[in-house]
Tab-separated table of C-alpha atoms in Angstrom:
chain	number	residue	atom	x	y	z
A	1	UNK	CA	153.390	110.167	167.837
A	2	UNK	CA	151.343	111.295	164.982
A	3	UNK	CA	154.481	110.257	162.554
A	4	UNK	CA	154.289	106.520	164.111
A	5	UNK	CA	150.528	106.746	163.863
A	6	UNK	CA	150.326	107.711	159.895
A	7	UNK	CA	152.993	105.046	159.319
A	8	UNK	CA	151.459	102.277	161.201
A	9	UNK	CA	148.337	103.006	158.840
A	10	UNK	CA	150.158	103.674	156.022
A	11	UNK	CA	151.756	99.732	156.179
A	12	UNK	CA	148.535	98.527	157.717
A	13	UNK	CA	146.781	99.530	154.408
A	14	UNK	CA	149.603	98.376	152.146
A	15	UNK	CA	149.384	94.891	153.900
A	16	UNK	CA	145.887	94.236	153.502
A	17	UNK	CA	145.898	95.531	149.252
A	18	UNK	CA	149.101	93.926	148.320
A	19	UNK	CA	148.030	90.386	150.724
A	20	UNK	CA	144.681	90.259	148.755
A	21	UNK	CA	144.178	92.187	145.629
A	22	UNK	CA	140.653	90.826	145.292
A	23	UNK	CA	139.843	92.575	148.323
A	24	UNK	CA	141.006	96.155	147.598
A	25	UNK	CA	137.824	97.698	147.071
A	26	UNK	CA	136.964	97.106	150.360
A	27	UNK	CA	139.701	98.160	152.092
A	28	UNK	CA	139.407	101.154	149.833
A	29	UNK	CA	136.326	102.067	150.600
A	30	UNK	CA	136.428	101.790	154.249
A	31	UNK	CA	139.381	103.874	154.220
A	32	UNK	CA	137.299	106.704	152.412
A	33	UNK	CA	134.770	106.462	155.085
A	34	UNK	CA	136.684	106.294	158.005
A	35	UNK	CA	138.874	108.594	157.202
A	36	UNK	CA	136.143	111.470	156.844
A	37	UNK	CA	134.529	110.180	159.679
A	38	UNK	CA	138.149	110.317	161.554
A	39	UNK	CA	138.755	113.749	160.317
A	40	UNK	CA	135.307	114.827	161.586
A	41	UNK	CA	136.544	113.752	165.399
A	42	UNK	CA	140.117	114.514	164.381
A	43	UNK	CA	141.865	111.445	163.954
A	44	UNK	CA	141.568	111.240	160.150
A	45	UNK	CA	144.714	108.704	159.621
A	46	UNK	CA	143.409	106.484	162.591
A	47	UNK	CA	139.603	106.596	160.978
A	48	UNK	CA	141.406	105.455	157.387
A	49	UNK	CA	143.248	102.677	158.840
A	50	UNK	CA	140.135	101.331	161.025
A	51	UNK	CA	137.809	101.744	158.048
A	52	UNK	CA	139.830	99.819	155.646
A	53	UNK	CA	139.957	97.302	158.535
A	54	UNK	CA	136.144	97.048	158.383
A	55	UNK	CA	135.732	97.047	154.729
A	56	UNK	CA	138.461	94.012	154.178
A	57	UNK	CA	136.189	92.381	156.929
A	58	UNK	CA	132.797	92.814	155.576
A	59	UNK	CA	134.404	91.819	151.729
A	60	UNK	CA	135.262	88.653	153.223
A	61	UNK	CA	132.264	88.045	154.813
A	62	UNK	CA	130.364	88.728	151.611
A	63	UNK	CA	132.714	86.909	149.601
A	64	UNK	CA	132.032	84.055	152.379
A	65	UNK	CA	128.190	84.279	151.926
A	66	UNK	CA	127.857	84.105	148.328
């Protein structure tokens, strides 16, 4: 389970900076955020994947506004 989990991240993440290079930096941030806040509660890979989710989403919404 924990296998399937790292490697749905793993190509999650790999998707979203290979799709749109521009918006790498905030996938990678979120990543670095989430996954400390995942490790904290002990789902470090599934905090990584959700934070680069968020940053990608809040990059585009800045990119959006301005």
């Amino acid at each position: 389970m924990t296998n399937r989990i790292a490697l749905v991240s793993a190509l999650a993440i790999a998707g979203l900076v290979t799709g749109a290079p521009a918006q790498a930096k905030g996938c990678l941030k979120g990543a670095v955020v989430g996954g400390v806040a995942g490790h904290v509660a002990g789902h470090g890979k599934m905090g990584a994947a959700a934070g680069c989710a968020i940053g990608h989403h809040n990059a585009n919404k800045k990119a959006k506004q301005g």
